[in-house]
PDB file of C-alpha atoms in Angstrom:
ATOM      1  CA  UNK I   1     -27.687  -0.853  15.475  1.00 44.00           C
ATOM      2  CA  UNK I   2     -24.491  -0.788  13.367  1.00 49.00           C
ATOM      3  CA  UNK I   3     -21.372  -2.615  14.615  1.00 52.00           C
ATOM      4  CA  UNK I   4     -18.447  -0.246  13.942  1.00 54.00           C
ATOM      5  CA  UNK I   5     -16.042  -2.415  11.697  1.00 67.00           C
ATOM      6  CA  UNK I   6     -12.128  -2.388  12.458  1.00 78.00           C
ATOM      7  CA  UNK I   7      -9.815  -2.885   9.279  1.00 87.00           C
ATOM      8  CA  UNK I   8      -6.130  -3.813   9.529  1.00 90.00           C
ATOM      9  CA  UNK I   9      -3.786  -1.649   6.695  1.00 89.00           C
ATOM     10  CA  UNK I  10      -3.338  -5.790   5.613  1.00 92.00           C
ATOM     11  CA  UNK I  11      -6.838  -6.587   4.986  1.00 94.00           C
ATOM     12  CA  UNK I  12      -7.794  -2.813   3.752  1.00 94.00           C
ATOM     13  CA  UNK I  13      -4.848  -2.996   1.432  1.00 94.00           C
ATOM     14  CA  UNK I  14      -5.804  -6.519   0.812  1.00 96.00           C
ATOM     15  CA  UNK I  15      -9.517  -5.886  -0.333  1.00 97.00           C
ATOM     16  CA  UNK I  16      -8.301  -2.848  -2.679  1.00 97.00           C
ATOM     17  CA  UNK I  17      -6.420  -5.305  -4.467  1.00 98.00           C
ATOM     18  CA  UNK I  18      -9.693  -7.976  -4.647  1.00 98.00           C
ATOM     19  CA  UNK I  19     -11.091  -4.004  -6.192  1.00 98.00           C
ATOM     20  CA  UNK I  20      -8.234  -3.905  -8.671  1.00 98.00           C
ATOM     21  CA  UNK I  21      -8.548  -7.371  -9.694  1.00 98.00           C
ATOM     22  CA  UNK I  22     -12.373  -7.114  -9.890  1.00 97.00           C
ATOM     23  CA  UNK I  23     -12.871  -3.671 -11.284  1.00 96.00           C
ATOM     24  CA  UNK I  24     -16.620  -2.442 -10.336  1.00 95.00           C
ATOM     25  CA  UNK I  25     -17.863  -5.698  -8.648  1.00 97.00           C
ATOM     26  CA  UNK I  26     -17.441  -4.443  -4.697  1.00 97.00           C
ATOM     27  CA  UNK I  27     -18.335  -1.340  -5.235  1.00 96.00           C
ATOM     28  CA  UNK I  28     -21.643  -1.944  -2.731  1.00 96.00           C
ATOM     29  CA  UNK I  29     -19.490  -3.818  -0.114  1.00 96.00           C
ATOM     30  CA  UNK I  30     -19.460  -1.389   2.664  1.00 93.00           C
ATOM     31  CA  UNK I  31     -15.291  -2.815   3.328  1.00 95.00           C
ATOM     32  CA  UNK I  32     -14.386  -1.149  -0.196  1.00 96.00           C
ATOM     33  CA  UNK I  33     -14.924   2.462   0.577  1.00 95.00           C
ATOM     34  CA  UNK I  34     -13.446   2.253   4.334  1.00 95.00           C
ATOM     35  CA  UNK I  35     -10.365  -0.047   2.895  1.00 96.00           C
ATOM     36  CA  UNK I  36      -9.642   2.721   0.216  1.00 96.00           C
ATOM     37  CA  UNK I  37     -10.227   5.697   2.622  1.00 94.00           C
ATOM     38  CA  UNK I  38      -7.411   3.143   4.599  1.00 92.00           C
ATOM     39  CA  UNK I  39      -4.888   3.119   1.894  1.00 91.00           C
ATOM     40  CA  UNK I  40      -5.691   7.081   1.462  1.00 90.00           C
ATOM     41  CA  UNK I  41      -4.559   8.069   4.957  1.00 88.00           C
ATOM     42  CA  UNK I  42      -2.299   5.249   5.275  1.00 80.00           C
ATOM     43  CA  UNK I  43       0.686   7.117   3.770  1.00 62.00           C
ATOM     44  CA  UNK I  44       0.338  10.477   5.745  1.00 63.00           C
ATOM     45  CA  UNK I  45      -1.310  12.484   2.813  1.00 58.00           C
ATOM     46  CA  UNK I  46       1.594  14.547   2.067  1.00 57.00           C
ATOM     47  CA  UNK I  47       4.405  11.685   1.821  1.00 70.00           C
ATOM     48  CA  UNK I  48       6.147  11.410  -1.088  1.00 77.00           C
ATOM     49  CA  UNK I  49       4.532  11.767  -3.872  1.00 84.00           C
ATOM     50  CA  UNK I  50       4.872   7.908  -5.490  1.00 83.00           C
ATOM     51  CA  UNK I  51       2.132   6.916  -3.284  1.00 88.00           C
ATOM     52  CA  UNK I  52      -0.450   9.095  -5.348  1.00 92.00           C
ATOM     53  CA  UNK I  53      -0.135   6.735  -7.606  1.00 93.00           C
ATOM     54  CA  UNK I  54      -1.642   4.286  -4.626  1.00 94.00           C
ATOM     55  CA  UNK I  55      -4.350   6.531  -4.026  1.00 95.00           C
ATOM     56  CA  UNK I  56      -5.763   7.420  -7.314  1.00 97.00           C
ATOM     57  CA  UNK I  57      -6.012   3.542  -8.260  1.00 98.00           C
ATOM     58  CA  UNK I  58      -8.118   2.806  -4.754  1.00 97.00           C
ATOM     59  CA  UNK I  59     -10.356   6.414  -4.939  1.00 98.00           C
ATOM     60  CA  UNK I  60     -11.157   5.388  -8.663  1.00 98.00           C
ATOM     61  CA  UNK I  61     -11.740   1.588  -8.218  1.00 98.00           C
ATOM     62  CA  UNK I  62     -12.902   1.818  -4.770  1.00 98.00           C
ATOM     63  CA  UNK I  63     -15.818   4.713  -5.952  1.00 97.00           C
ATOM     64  CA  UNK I  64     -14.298   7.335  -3.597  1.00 97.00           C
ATOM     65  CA  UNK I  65     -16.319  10.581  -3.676  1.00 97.00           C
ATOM     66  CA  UNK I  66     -15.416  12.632  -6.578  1.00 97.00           C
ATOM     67  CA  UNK I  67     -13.225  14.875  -4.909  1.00 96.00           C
ATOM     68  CA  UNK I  68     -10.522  12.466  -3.943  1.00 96.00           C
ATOM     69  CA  UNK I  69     -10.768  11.012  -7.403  1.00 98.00           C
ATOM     70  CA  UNK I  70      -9.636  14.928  -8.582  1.00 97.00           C
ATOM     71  CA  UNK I  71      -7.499  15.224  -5.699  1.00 95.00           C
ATOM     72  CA  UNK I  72      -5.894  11.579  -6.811  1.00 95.00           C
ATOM     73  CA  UNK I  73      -6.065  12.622 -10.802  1.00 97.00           C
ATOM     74  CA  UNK I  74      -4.627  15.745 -10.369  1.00 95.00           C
ATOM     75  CA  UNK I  75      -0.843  13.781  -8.434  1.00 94.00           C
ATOM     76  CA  UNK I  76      -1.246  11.052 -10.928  1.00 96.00           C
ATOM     77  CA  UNK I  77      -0.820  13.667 -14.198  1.00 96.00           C
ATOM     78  CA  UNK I  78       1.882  15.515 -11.595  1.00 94.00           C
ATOM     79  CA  UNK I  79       3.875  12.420 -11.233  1.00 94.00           C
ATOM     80  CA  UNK I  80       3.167  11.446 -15.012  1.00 94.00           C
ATOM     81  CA  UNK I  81       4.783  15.057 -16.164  1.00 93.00           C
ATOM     82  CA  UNK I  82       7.592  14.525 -13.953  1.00 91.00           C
ATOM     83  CA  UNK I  83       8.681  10.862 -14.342  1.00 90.00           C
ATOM     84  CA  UNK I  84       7.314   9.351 -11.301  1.00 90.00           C
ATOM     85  CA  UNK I  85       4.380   7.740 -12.782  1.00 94.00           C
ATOM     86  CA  UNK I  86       4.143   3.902 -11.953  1.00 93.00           C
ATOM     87  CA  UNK I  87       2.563   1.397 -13.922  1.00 94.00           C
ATOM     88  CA  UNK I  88       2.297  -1.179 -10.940  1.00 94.00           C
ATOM     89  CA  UNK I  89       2.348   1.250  -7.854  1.00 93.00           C
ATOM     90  CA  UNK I  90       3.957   0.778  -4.536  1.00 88.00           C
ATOM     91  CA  UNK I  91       1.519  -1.269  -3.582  1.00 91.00           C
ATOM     92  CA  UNK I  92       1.314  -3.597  -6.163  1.00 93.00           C
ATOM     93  CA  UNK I  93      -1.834  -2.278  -7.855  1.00 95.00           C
ATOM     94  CA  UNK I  94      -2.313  -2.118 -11.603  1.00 95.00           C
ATOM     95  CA  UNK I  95      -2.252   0.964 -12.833  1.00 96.00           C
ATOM     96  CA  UNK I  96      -3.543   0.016 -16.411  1.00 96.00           C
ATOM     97  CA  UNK I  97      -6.644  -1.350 -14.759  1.00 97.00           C
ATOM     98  CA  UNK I  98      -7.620   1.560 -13.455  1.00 98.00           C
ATOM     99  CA  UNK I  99      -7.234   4.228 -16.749  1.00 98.00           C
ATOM    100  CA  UNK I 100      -9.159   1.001 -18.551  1.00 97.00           C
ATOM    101  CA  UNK I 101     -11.477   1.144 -15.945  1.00 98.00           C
ATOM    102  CA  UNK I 102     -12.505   4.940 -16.521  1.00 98.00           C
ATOM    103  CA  UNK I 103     -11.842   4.503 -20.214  1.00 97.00           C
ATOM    104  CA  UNK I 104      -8.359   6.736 -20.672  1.00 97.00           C
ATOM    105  CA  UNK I 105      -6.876   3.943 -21.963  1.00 97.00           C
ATOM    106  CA  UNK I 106      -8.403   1.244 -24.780  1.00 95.00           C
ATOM    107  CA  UNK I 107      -8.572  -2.822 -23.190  1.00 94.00           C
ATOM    108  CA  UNK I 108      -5.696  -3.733 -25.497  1.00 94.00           C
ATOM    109  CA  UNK I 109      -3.239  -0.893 -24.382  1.00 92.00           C
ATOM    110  CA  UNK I 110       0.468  -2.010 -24.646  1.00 85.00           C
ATOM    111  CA  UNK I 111       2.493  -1.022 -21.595  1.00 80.00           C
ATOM    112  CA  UNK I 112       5.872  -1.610 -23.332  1.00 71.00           C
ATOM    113  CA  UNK I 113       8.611  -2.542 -21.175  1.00 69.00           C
ATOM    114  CA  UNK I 114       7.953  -1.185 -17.313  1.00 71.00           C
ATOM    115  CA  UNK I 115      10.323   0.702 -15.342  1.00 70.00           C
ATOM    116  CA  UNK I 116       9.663   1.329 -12.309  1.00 81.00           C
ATOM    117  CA  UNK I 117       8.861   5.285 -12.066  1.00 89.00           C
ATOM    118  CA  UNK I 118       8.632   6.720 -15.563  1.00 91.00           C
ATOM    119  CA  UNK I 119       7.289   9.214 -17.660  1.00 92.00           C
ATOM    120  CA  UNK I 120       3.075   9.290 -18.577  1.00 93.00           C
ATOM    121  CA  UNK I 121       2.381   9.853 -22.350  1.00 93.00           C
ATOM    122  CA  UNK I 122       0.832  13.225 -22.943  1.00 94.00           C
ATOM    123  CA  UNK I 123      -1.955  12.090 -24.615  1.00 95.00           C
ATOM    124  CA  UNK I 124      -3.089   9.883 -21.296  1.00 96.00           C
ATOM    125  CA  UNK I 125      -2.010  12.888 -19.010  1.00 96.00           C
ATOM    126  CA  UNK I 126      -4.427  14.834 -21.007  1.00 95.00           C
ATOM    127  CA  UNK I 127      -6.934  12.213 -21.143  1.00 97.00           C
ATOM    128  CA  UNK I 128      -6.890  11.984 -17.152  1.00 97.00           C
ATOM    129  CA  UNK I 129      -7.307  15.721 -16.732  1.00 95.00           C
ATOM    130  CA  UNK I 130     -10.332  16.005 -19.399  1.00 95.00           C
ATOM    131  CA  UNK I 131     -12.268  12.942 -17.603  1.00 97.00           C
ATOM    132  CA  UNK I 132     -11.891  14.759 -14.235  1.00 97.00           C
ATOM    133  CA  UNK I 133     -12.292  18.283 -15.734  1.00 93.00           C
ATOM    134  CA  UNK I 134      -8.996  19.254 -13.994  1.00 94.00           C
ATOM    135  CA  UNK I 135      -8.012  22.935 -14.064  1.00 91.00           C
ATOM    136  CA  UNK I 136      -5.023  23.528 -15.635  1.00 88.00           C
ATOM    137  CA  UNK I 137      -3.931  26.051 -18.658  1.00 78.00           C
ATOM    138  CA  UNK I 138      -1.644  23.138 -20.080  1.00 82.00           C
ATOM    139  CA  UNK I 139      -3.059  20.484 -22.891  1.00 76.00           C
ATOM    140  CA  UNK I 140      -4.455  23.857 -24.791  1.00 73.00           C
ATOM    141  CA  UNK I 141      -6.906  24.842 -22.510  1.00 75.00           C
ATOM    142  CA  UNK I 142      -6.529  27.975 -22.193  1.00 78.00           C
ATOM    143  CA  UNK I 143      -6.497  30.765 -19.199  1.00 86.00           C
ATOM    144  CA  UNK I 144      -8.013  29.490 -15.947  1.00 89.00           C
ATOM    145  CA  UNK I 145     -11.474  31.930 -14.713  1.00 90.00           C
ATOM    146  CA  UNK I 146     -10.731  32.984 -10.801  1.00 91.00           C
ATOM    147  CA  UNK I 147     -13.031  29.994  -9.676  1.00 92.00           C
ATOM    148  CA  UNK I 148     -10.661  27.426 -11.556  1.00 90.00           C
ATOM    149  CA  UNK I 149      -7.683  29.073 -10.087  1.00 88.00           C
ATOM    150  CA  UNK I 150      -8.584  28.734  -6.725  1.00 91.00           C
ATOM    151  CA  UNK I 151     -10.123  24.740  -7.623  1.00 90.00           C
ATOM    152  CA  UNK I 152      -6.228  24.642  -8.570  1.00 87.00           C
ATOM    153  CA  UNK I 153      -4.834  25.801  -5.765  1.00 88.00           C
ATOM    154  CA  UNK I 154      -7.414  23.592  -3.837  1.00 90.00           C
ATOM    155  CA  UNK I 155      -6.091  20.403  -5.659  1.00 89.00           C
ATOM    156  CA  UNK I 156      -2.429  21.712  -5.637  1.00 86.00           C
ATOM    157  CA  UNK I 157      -2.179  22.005  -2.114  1.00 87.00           C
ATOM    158  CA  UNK I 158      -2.595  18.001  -1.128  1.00 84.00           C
ATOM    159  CA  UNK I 159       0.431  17.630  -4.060  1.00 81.00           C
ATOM    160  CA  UNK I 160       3.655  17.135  -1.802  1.00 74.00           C
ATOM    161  CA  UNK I 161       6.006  18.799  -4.554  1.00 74.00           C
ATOM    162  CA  UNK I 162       6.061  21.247  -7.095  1.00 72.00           C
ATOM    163  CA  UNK I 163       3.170  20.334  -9.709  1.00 80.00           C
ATOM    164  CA  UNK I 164       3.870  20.726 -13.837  1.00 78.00           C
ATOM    165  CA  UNK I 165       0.170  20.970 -13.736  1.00 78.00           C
TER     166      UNK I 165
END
């Protein structure tokens, strides 16, 4: 029988940042996937939209299903086209790690000086949306078929504001 485990927002937040710190070694611990599904609905989905940034770092280094991931990507190159892109988010996680994690950014990338929201360079924006095959017509790709215009509007619709995307 399986004893139903009860997470603080502390210790879930807590263990994403052990995740952050350790990219890809708690992957199996059954805590990493409930503590980033924590952080995830611990903001009320459609708060502002800063606390994408948040989200995308725990769904990618917490090996959230695919679709959050997207979902996560797609607010992450929002708030990178519209200045509110954070290098260390909200809650303190490393933003670097996690593009160096999935290989959008090379191990030796220099941040520059941080602010604390700011613009995303093009070239990672469209680096994020080719690694999660995000449907947009922007970065030269072109018209979207009916069944990428409605995986848009799918991925638009968890966005809290107006997406450049």
């Amino acid at each position: 029988m399986t004893q139903a485990v009860e997470l603080t927002d502390k210790e879930a937040f807590a263990h994403v940042a052990k995740c952050v710190k350790e990219p890809g070694a708690h992957l199996e611990n059954p805590l990493t996937r409930l503590s980033a599904q924590r952080v995830w609905t611990g903001h009320n989905e459609h708060q502002h939209q800063c606390y994408w940034n948040d989200r995308f770092v725990a769904a990618v280094l917490c090996g959230m299903d695919l679709q959050y991931q997207r979902i996560a990507a797609w607010a992450v190159v929002s708030n990178g086209l519209s200045s509110y892109f954070e290098w260390t988010t909200h809650y303190g996680y490393d933003m670097a790690t996690a593009l160096k994690y999935l290989g959008v950014i090379p191990e030796d990338f220099d941040l520059g000086p941080q602010q604390c929201y700011t613009r995303l360079d093009f070239e990672i924006c469209e680096a994020i949306v080719k690694k999660f095959n995000l449907p947009t017509s922007r970065f030269g790709r072109g018209n979207l078929t009916d069944e990428q215009q409605e995986d848009r509007q799918e991925l638009d619709s968890h966005y809290p504001k107006f997406s450049h995307l």
